[in-house]
């Protein structure tokens, strides 16, 4: 272990901190999308995904308390940024909202895969939560693709920008 490698405890704390922040941000994205599309036929789909994100958030909120993990100081930023991203993409129509979902879930899939691989067997319960939530995030991705995400205006550019933003948010939330 070099001087910059986190201890196993620090790794777990980072995982819980960033996952708590990410699930909080995801909930806020859906709240923003619902503010724009809540009176359309897309409401039930968005409500379903938001409800799953709420379960994920509740789990990580509980783990923050049980493990005495300091939440990210950036939660107020993610509160505003998540809602704004959700609302802005929903203003592009349902395809924009679904493009946002696909991009976010692809970034989260990579993130959760890396966490599963890095966590030891002594963290089997945490790994199980991550595996379950990852499967649900992939379900959200599939929902987005089935609902014409790739037909959103400037899909590739939008997707690349959202993924890049997610990766920056992940790195910041792990540490701050």
XYZ file of N, CA, C and O in Angstrom:
704
model
N 0.846 -1.174 0.000
C 0.000 0.000 0.000
C 0.892 1.238 0.000
O 1.775 1.383 0.814
N 0.608 2.137 -0.939
C 1.382 3.373 -1.000
C 0.727 4.410 -0.102
O -0.368 4.213 0.396
N 1.359 5.525 0.040
C 0.847 6.582 0.888
C -0.473 7.165 0.409
O -1.167 7.817 1.158
N -0.817 6.948 -0.852
C -2.055 7.526 -1.392
C -3.202 6.517 -1.455
O -4.320 6.896 -1.752
N -2.938 5.251 -1.205
C -4.005 4.244 -1.241
C -4.887 4.390 -0.010
O -4.379 4.488 1.114
N -6.204 4.382 -0.213
C -7.083 4.455 0.963
C -7.070 3.140 1.734
O -6.858 2.071 1.171
N -7.285 3.231 3.033
C -7.426 2.028 3.844
C -8.737 1.347 3.461
O -9.618 1.975 2.852
N -8.913 0.074 3.823
C -10.203 -0.584 3.530
C -11.390 0.184 4.113
O -12.417 0.334 3.459
N -11.245 0.687 5.333
C -12.339 1.468 5.939
C -12.616 2.737 5.140
O -13.759 3.100 4.900
N -11.559 3.422 4.720
C -11.728 4.644 3.925
C -12.401 4.331 2.587
O -13.223 5.114 2.111
N -12.063 3.191 1.992
C -12.711 2.783 0.732
C -14.212 2.595 0.931
O -15.022 3.038 0.112
N -14.581 1.923 2.017
C -15.998 1.684 2.302
C -16.707 3.006 2.581
O -17.820 3.241 2.092
N -16.063 3.872 3.333
C -16.661 5.184 3.620
C -16.877 5.975 2.333
O -17.933 6.587 2.144
N -15.890 5.958 1.456
C -16.035 6.652 0.164
C -17.189 6.064 -0.636
O -17.960 6.798 -1.245
N -17.281 4.739 -0.641
C -18.349 4.076 -1.398
C -19.720 4.486 -0.874
O -20.615 4.852 -1.649
N -19.883 4.448 0.423
C -21.178 4.810 1.014
C -21.459 6.292 0.780
O -22.577 6.669 0.408
N -20.453 7.144 0.959
C -20.629 8.584 0.773
C -21.062 8.902 -0.659
O -22.035 9.612 -0.891
N -20.348 8.363 -1.622
C -20.633 8.694 -3.017
C -21.945 8.060 -3.482
O -22.697 8.663 -4.245
N -22.244 6.869 -3.003
C -23.495 6.223 -3.405
C -24.698 6.940 -2.801
O -25.735 7.096 -3.460
N -24.556 7.397 -1.583
C -25.606 8.206 -0.955
C -25.833 9.471 -1.787
O -26.974 9.825 -2.117
N -24.753 10.148 -2.139
C -24.859 11.375 -2.933
C -25.477 11.094 -4.309
O -26.338 11.847 -4.776
N -25.051 10.010 -4.933
C -25.560 9.678 -6.266
C -27.032 9.348 -6.262
O -27.788 9.780 -7.152
N -27.462 8.605 -5.274
C -28.883 8.253 -5.203
C -29.720 9.486 -4.859
O -30.842 9.637 -5.339
N -29.156 10.387 -4.052
C -29.841 11.651 -3.772
C -29.996 12.454 -5.069
O -31.077 12.966 -5.377
N -28.905 12.542 -5.828
C -28.954 13.262 -7.100
C -29.938 12.638 -8.074
O -30.672 13.348 -8.767
N -29.984 11.313 -8.116
C -30.912 10.616 -9.020
C -32.362 10.923 -8.659
O -33.198 11.191 -9.529
N -32.653 10.906 -7.375
C -34.011 11.246 -6.923
C -34.366 12.657 -7.372
O -35.472 12.913 -7.860
N -33.420 13.588 -7.231
C -33.672 14.978 -7.627
C -33.841 15.107 -9.146
O -34.635 15.936 -9.602
N -33.107 14.321 -9.928
C -33.287 14.345 -11.385
C -34.724 13.978 -11.724
O -35.387 14.660 -12.518
N -35.221 12.896 -11.124
C -36.602 12.486 -11.406
C -37.602 13.510 -10.908
O -38.642 13.733 -11.550
N -37.311 14.182 -9.800
C -38.209 15.241 -9.333
C -38.260 16.383 -10.346
O -39.328 16.952 -10.609
N -37.114 16.723 -10.928
C -37.077 17.750 -11.968
C -37.831 17.329 -13.214
O -38.566 18.123 -13.819
N -37.662 16.077 -13.609
C -38.378 15.579 -14.787
C -39.883 15.559 -14.538
O -40.672 15.915 -15.418
N -40.272 15.167 -13.344
C -41.700 15.128 -13.006
C -42.298 16.530 -12.938
O -43.480 16.713 -13.246
N -41.504 17.523 -12.549
C -42.000 18.897 -12.523
C -42.404 19.355 -13.921
O -43.337 20.143 -14.084
N -41.737 18.827 -14.927
C -42.029 19.201 -16.315
C -43.003 18.211 -16.969
O -43.940 18.626 -17.654
N -42.805 16.927 -16.755
C -43.588 15.895 -17.461
C -44.623 15.202 -16.575
O -45.226 14.217 -17.001
N -44.837 15.723 -15.374
C -45.711 15.061 -14.408
C -47.173 14.973 -14.802
O -47.911 14.175 -14.228
N -47.587 15.745 -15.762
C -48.986 15.690 -16.213
C -49.103 15.058 -17.591
O -50.087 15.288 -18.298
N -48.108 14.269 -17.935
C -48.119 13.590 -19.234
C -48.192 12.086 -19.020
O -48.159 11.605 -17.884
N -48.237 11.366 -20.098
C -48.302 9.904 -19.993
C -47.004 9.298 -19.456
O -46.951 8.118 -19.135
N -45.968 10.099 -19.307
C -44.671 9.614 -18.819
C -44.600 9.626 -17.297
O -43.652 9.109 -16.716
N -45.596 10.170 -16.656
C -45.581 10.293 -15.193
C -45.348 8.946 -14.495
O -44.487 8.834 -13.623
N -46.110 7.925 -14.845
C -46.002 6.630 -14.158
C -44.602 6.033 -14.304
O -44.053 5.489 -13.339
N -44.022 6.153 -15.484
C -42.676 5.621 -15.720
C -41.664 6.351 -14.841
O -40.828 5.719 -14.183
N -41.745 7.670 -14.825
C -40.821 8.469 -14.015
C -41.034 8.235 -12.525
O -40.071 8.138 -11.765
N -42.286 8.120 -12.097
C -42.591 7.851 -10.683
C -42.020 6.499 -10.249
O -41.499 6.378 -9.138
N -42.126 5.502 -11.123
C -41.599 4.167 -10.799
C -40.083 4.232 -10.577
O -39.566 3.698 -9.580
N -39.384 4.883 -11.497
C -37.930 4.960 -11.368
C -37.546 5.795 -10.155
O -36.616 5.437 -9.422
N -38.270 6.878 -9.901
C -38.003 7.707 -8.722
C -38.207 6.900 -7.437
O -37.406 7.015 -6.500
N -39.247 6.081 -7.399
C -39.513 5.268 -6.198
C -38.362 4.292 -5.939
O -37.969 4.079 -4.780
N -37.818 3.701 -6.988
C -36.672 2.806 -6.806
C -35.457 3.580 -6.302
O -34.741 3.103 -5.417
N -35.238 4.773 -6.842
C -34.115 5.592 -6.378
C -34.296 5.969 -4.906
O -33.330 6.041 -4.161
N -35.535 6.186 -4.489
C -35.801 6.520 -3.089
C -35.417 5.361 -2.176
O -34.855 5.574 -1.097
N -35.692 4.128 -2.595
C -35.289 2.952 -1.813
C -33.763 2.900 -1.716
O -33.206 2.652 -0.639
N -33.083 3.155 -2.829
C -31.617 3.169 -2.826
C -31.111 4.247 -1.863
O -30.210 3.999 -1.052
N -31.694 5.445 -1.964
C -31.289 6.545 -1.094
C -31.543 6.208 0.368
O -30.683 6.459 1.227
N -32.701 5.642 0.666
C -33.007 5.276 2.056
C -31.991 4.274 2.600
O -31.570 4.370 3.756
N -31.585 3.332 1.764
C -30.592 2.336 2.190
C -29.265 3.005 2.501
O -28.665 2.760 3.557
N -28.797 3.868 1.601
C -27.506 4.515 1.844
C -27.599 5.537 2.977
O -26.631 5.718 3.726
N -28.743 6.171 3.159
C -28.923 7.075 4.302
C -28.798 6.298 5.612
O -28.156 6.761 6.563
N -29.392 5.116 5.636
C -29.286 4.262 6.826
C -27.830 3.860 7.059
O -27.334 3.907 8.194
N -27.127 3.496 5.993
C -25.720 3.086 6.124
C -24.842 4.254 6.565
O -23.883 4.053 7.330
N -25.136 5.462 6.104
C -24.391 6.648 6.555
C -24.484 6.746 8.077
O -23.483 6.963 8.759
N -25.688 6.568 8.613
C -25.876 6.642 10.058
C -25.252 5.479 10.801
O -24.529 5.680 11.791
N -25.518 4.260 10.329
C -24.995 3.075 11.020
C -23.476 3.031 11.011
O -22.865 2.641 12.011
N -22.871 3.404 9.898
C -21.412 3.320 9.770
C -20.706 4.609 10.158
O -19.490 4.705 10.066
N -21.495 5.607 10.531
C -20.955 6.919 10.905
C -20.066 7.493 9.812
O -18.925 7.931 10.053
N -20.612 7.494 8.613
C -19.910 8.031 7.449
C -20.348 9.482 7.261
O -21.540 9.785 7.305
N -19.387 10.332 7.061
C -19.696 11.737 6.788
C -20.274 11.852 5.381
O -19.656 11.430 4.413
N -21.499 12.391 5.250
C -22.040 12.593 3.901
C -21.219 13.644 3.153
O -20.503 14.441 3.779
N -21.338 13.663 1.861
C -20.630 14.680 1.098
C -21.137 16.071 1.477
O -22.335 16.261 1.722
N -20.229 17.008 1.503
C -20.597 18.404 1.749
C -21.281 19.015 0.527
O -21.791 20.123 0.593
N -21.305 18.278 -0.564
C -21.863 18.790 -1.817
C -23.353 18.505 -1.991
O -23.915 18.834 -3.038
N -24.014 17.919 -0.980
C -25.448 17.626 -1.120
C -26.275 18.844 -1.539
O -27.154 18.706 -2.395
N -26.007 20.043 -1.007
C -26.793 21.199 -1.483
C -26.595 21.473 -2.980
O -27.524 21.888 -3.667
N -25.395 21.225 -3.473
C -25.128 21.403 -4.904
C -25.910 20.359 -5.701
O -26.550 20.674 -6.713
N -25.875 19.106 -5.257
C -26.576 18.035 -5.977
C -28.094 18.227 -5.888
O -28.824 17.817 -6.778
N -28.565 18.874 -4.821
C -29.985 19.179 -4.682
C -30.447 20.060 -5.855
O -31.459 19.771 -6.503
N -29.682 21.099 -6.113
C -30.027 22.037 -7.182
C -29.666 21.455 -8.549
O -30.470 21.497 -9.491
N -28.455 20.916 -8.670
C -27.996 20.422 -9.962
C -28.831 19.247 -10.457
O -29.144 19.169 -11.664
N -29.200 18.331 -9.570
C -30.017 17.188 -9.983
C -31.367 17.633 -10.514
O -31.788 17.203 -11.594
N -32.039 18.493 -9.769
C -33.346 18.988 -10.208
C -33.219 19.735 -11.535
O -34.016 19.529 -12.459
N -32.203 20.590 -11.626
C -32.006 21.376 -12.849
C -31.736 20.473 -14.052
O -32.293 20.704 -15.142
N -30.916 19.450 -13.871
C -30.643 18.525 -14.974
C -31.917 17.800 -15.396
O -32.205 17.676 -16.586
N -32.677 17.330 -14.411
C -33.926 16.642 -14.729
C -34.904 17.540 -15.464
O -35.476 17.158 -16.490
N -35.096 18.742 -14.954
C -36.043 19.667 -15.584
C -35.568 20.083 -16.980
O -36.369 20.110 -17.923
N -34.284 20.390 -17.110
C -33.759 20.829 -18.407
C -33.890 19.744 -19.469
O -34.289 20.031 -20.604
N -33.575 18.517 -19.115
C -33.690 17.449 -20.110
C -35.150 17.148 -20.421
O -35.496 16.849 -21.562
N -36.033 17.258 -19.430
C -37.458 17.038 -19.666
C -38.045 18.134 -20.556
O -39.013 17.886 -21.296
N -37.479 19.334 -20.500
C -37.949 20.407 -21.390
C -37.686 20.079 -22.854
O -38.335 20.642 -23.742
N -36.774 19.142 -23.093
C -36.539 18.653 -24.456
C -37.609 17.640 -24.870
O -37.600 17.163 -25.995
N -38.488 17.286 -23.941
C -39.516 16.280 -24.187
C -39.146 14.968 -23.523
O -38.087 14.847 -22.898
N -40.018 13.984 -23.661
C -39.761 12.703 -22.998
C -38.473 12.065 -23.488
O -37.786 11.393 -22.731
N -38.126 12.291 -24.749
C -36.887 11.703 -25.268
C -35.661 12.293 -24.571
O -34.696 11.579 -24.284
N -35.693 13.573 -24.289
C -34.599 14.205 -23.555
C -34.481 13.658 -22.149
O -33.380 13.391 -21.659
N -35.620 13.495 -21.476
C -35.618 12.918 -20.130
C -35.055 11.506 -20.154
O -34.253 11.126 -19.290
N -35.475 10.725 -21.150
C -35.001 9.341 -21.246
C -33.522 9.293 -21.616
O -32.787 8.417 -21.145
N -33.061 10.241 -22.420
C -31.632 10.307 -22.760
C -30.813 10.581 -21.505
O -29.739 9.996 -21.311
N -31.325 11.447 -20.650
C -30.660 11.729 -19.377
C -30.569 10.460 -18.547
O -29.498 10.131 -18.013
N -31.676 9.743 -18.449
C -31.692 8.495 -17.675
C -30.663 7.513 -18.205
O -29.889 6.937 -17.432
N -30.631 7.321 -19.518
C -29.681 6.371 -20.108
C -28.242 6.780 -19.782
O -27.440 5.951 -19.350
N -27.916 8.043 -19.972
C -26.542 8.505 -19.734
C -26.146 8.342 -18.268
O -25.059 7.831 -17.971
N -27.028 8.761 -17.364
C -26.724 8.643 -15.937
C -26.537 7.176 -15.565
O -25.573 6.812 -14.880
N -27.443 6.328 -16.015
C -27.377 4.916 -15.627
C -26.164 4.213 -16.214
O -25.608 3.308 -15.585
N -25.711 4.615 -17.388
C -24.488 4.020 -17.941
C -23.276 4.407 -17.093
O -22.409 3.572 -16.817
N -23.227 5.651 -16.652
C -22.125 6.078 -15.785
C -22.187 5.357 -14.441
O -21.160 4.916 -13.911
N -23.388 5.210 -13.901
C -23.555 4.549 -12.603
C -23.240 3.063 -12.705
O -22.667 2.478 -11.784
N -23.599 2.442 -13.812
C -23.274 1.026 -14.002
C -21.762 0.810 -13.899
O -21.309 -0.081 -13.175
N -20.996 1.629 -14.591
C -19.523 1.516 -14.517
C -19.042 1.711 -13.080
O -18.177 0.968 -12.601
N -19.601 2.704 -12.432
C -19.215 3.027 -11.056
C -19.530 1.866 -10.108
O -18.674 1.438 -9.321
N -20.746 1.350 -10.173
C -21.139 0.242 -9.300
C -20.338 -1.026 -9.612
O -19.983 -1.768 -8.692
N -20.050 -1.273 -10.874
C -19.226 -2.439 -11.231
C -17.858 -2.351 -10.566
O -17.372 -3.331 -10.010
N -17.248 -1.177 -10.637
C -15.923 -0.985 -10.034
C -15.990 -1.165 -8.519
O -15.096 -1.767 -7.919
N -17.054 -0.659 -7.888
C -17.186 -0.830 -6.445
C -17.341 -2.300 -6.070
O -16.714 -2.766 -5.119
N -18.176 -3.012 -6.798
C -18.366 -4.437 -6.505
C -17.035 -5.180 -6.577
O -16.760 -6.030 -5.733
N -16.238 -4.857 -7.575
C -14.955 -5.531 -7.753
C -13.970 -5.170 -6.635
O -13.166 -6.008 -6.221
N -14.040 -3.944 -6.140
C -13.070 -3.472 -5.151
C -13.402 -3.894 -3.725
O -12.497 -4.031 -2.902
N -14.681 -4.097 -3.429
C -15.066 -4.437 -2.059
C -14.727 -5.883 -1.734
O -14.922 -6.778 -2.554
N -14.238 -6.094 -0.528
C -13.859 -7.438 -0.102
C -15.050 -8.251 0.365
O -16.167 -7.752 0.508
N -14.800 -9.522 0.628
C -15.855 -10.445 1.081
C -16.411 -10.050 2.448
O -17.531 -10.407 2.785
N -15.622 -9.306 3.217
C -16.101 -8.841 4.516
C -17.193 -7.772 4.360
O -17.828 -7.392 5.340
N -17.418 -7.326 3.144
C -18.463 -6.332 2.853
C -19.550 -6.950 1.964
O -20.083 -6.300 1.076
N -19.888 -8.200 2.245
C -20.865 -8.921 1.413
C -22.225 -8.232 1.396
O -22.881 -8.163 0.339
N -22.669 -7.694 2.517
C -23.985 -7.038 2.567
C -23.984 -5.777 1.706
O -24.939 -5.533 0.952
N -22.924 -4.981 1.801
C -22.825 -3.769 0.985
C -22.754 -4.130 -0.495
O -23.424 -3.512 -1.331
N -21.955 -5.150 -0.815
C -21.864 -5.606 -2.207
C -23.225 -6.067 -2.728
O -23.575 -5.809 -3.881
N -23.996 -6.723 -1.884
C -25.319 -7.200 -2.297
C -26.250 -6.025 -2.596
O -27.010 -6.068 -3.575
N -26.209 -4.995 -1.755
C -27.010 -3.802 -2.030
C -26.611 -3.194 -3.371
O -27.471 -2.871 -4.205
N -25.320 -3.049 -3.569
C -24.824 -2.448 -4.804
C -25.248 -3.282 -6.006
O -25.689 -2.739 -7.028
N -25.151 -4.604 -5.912
C -25.554 -5.476 -7.026
C -27.047 -5.333 -7.334
O -27.450 -5.248 -8.499
N -27.860 -5.294 -6.303
C -29.305 -5.136 -6.491
C -29.617 -3.788 -7.128
O -30.401 -3.705 -8.082
N -29.014 -2.746 -6.608
C -29.283 -1.410 -7.121
C -28.758 -1.262 -8.547
O -29.388 -0.617 -9.386
N -27.617 -1.867 -8.825
C -27.065 -1.827 -10.187
C -28.032 -2.466 -11.168
O -28.266 -1.935 -12.262
N -28.633 -3.584 -10.795
C -29.604 -4.240 -11.671
C -30.799 -3.322 -11.933
O -31.307 -3.251 -13.063
N -31.248 -2.606 -10.917
C -32.366 -1.680 -11.103
C -31.958 -0.481 -11.953
O -32.756 0.013 -12.758
N -30.727 -0.026 -11.806
C -30.249 1.076 -12.645
C -30.192 0.633 -14.113
O -30.531 1.403 -15.015
N -29.793 -0.604 -14.345
C -29.777 -1.118 -15.717
C -31.197 -1.259 -16.264
O -31.420 -1.080 -17.469
N -32.141 -1.559 -15.393
C -33.551 -1.578 -15.800
C -33.981 -0.173 -16.228
O -34.693 -0.015 -17.235
N -33.543 0.844 -15.514
C -33.867 2.225 -15.883
C -33.264 2.562 -17.248
O -33.909 3.211 -18.068
N -32.031 2.122 -17.470
C -31.379 2.341 -18.772
C -32.199 1.715 -19.883
O -32.453 2.339 -20.912
N -32.635 0.477 -19.664
C -33.439 -0.220 -20.673
C -34.767 0.511 -20.908
O -35.222 0.621 -22.054
N -35.351 1.017 -19.851
C -36.592 1.792 -19.982
C -36.349 3.033 -20.834
O -37.150 3.364 -21.717
N -35.259 3.713 -20.576
C -34.929 4.896 -21.371
C -34.748 4.580 -22.833
O -35.280 5.280 -23.704
N -34.034 3.518 -23.114
C -33.827 3.124 -24.518
C -35.134 2.706 -25.177
O -35.384 3.049 -26.338
N -35.987 2.002 -24.439
C -37.278 1.565 -24.991
C -38.212 2.752 -25.248
O -39.142 2.638 -26.052
N -37.946 3.872 -24.580
C -38.785 5.065 -24.737
C -38.091 6.161 -25.542
O -38.260 7.344 -25.276
N -37.301 5.741 -26.521
C -36.763 6.609 -27.571
C -35.681 7.595 -27.120
O -35.527 8.658 -27.709
N -34.916 7.238 -26.109
C -33.836 8.116 -25.655
C -32.910 8.518 -26.791
O -32.497 9.680 -26.883
N -32.606 7.566 -27.647
C -31.633 7.827 -28.717
C -32.170 8.762 -29.799
O -31.413 9.210 -30.652
N -33.461 9.087 -29.731
C -34.058 10.039 -30.670
C -34.117 11.454 -30.091
O -34.685 12.354 -30.699
N -33.532 11.645 -28.924
C -33.490 12.979 -28.308
C -32.643 13.912 -29.166
O -31.705 13.465 -29.842
N -32.956 15.203 -29.136
C -32.117 16.157 -29.875
C -30.661 16.073 -29.413
O -30.398 16.031 -28.209
N -29.746 16.027 -30.358
C -28.303 15.979 -30.082
C -27.966 14.890 -29.065
O -27.181 15.111 -28.137
N -28.533 13.710 -29.249
C -28.396 12.616 -28.275
C -26.943 12.340 -27.889
O -26.625 12.257 -26.697
N -26.081 12.178 -28.860
C -24.688 11.807 -28.537
C -23.989 12.887 -27.711
O -23.284 12.587 -26.747
N -24.197 14.129 -28.082
C -23.598 15.237 -27.344
C -24.189 15.328 -25.936
O -23.452 15.458 -24.947
N -25.512 15.246 -25.848
C -26.199 15.290 -24.562
C -25.724 14.160 -23.656
O -25.380 14.372 -22.494
N -25.665 12.969 -24.199
C -25.240 11.804 -23.436
C -23.799 11.954 -22.946
O -23.503 11.701 -21.771
N -22.913 12.383 -23.825
C -21.504 12.545 -23.449
C -21.349 13.598 -22.350
O -20.573 13.406 -21.399
N -22.078 14.702 -22.459
C -21.988 15.763 -21.455
C -22.507 15.279 -20.098
O -21.891 15.544 -19.056
N -23.623 14.559 -20.096
C -24.194 14.065 -18.840
C -23.274 13.030 -18.203
O -23.036 13.070 -16.990
N -22.738 12.116 -19.000
C -21.813 11.112 -18.457
C -20.575 11.776 -17.850
O -20.114 11.388 -16.771
N -20.034 12.758 -18.552
C -18.852 13.466 -18.034
C -19.188 14.155 -16.717
O -18.412 14.096 -15.750
N -20.339 14.792 -16.658
C -20.773 15.437 -15.422
C -20.924 14.450 -14.290
O -20.541 14.732 -13.144
N -21.490 13.276 -14.582
C -21.644 12.234 -13.560
C -20.293 11.781 -13.030
O -20.122 11.613 -11.816
N -19.345 11.603 -13.911
C -18.027 11.141 -13.482
C -17.324 12.179 -12.605
O -16.682 11.828 -11.616
N -17.493 13.447 -12.933
C -16.934 14.513 -12.094
C -17.640 14.512 -10.734
O -16.992 14.598 -9.683
N -18.969 14.397 -10.741
C -19.730 14.380 -9.491
C -19.319 13.207 -8.600
O -19.208 13.354 -7.378
N -19.070 12.069 -9.212
C -18.634 10.882 -8.462
C -17.298 11.173 -7.777
O -17.139 10.941 -6.573
N -16.335 11.664 -8.538
C -14.999 11.913 -7.973
C -15.055 12.940 -6.842
O -14.419 12.778 -5.797
N -15.830 14.004 -7.057
C -15.935 15.038 -6.023
C -16.620 14.522 -4.776
O -16.183 14.776 -3.647
N -17.718 13.779 -4.960
C -18.509 13.300 -3.813
C -17.773 12.251 -2.997
O -18.048 12.111 -1.799
N -16.864 11.522 -3.590
C -16.076 10.550 -2.834
C -15.223 11.231 -1.768
O -15.015 10.688 -0.694
N -14.760 12.426 -2.091
C -13.738 13.058 -1.265
C -14.214 14.271 -0.461
O -13.664 14.578 0.587
N -15.191 14.986 -0.989
C -15.592 16.259 -0.360
C -16.814 16.060 0.512
O -17.775 15.476 0.122
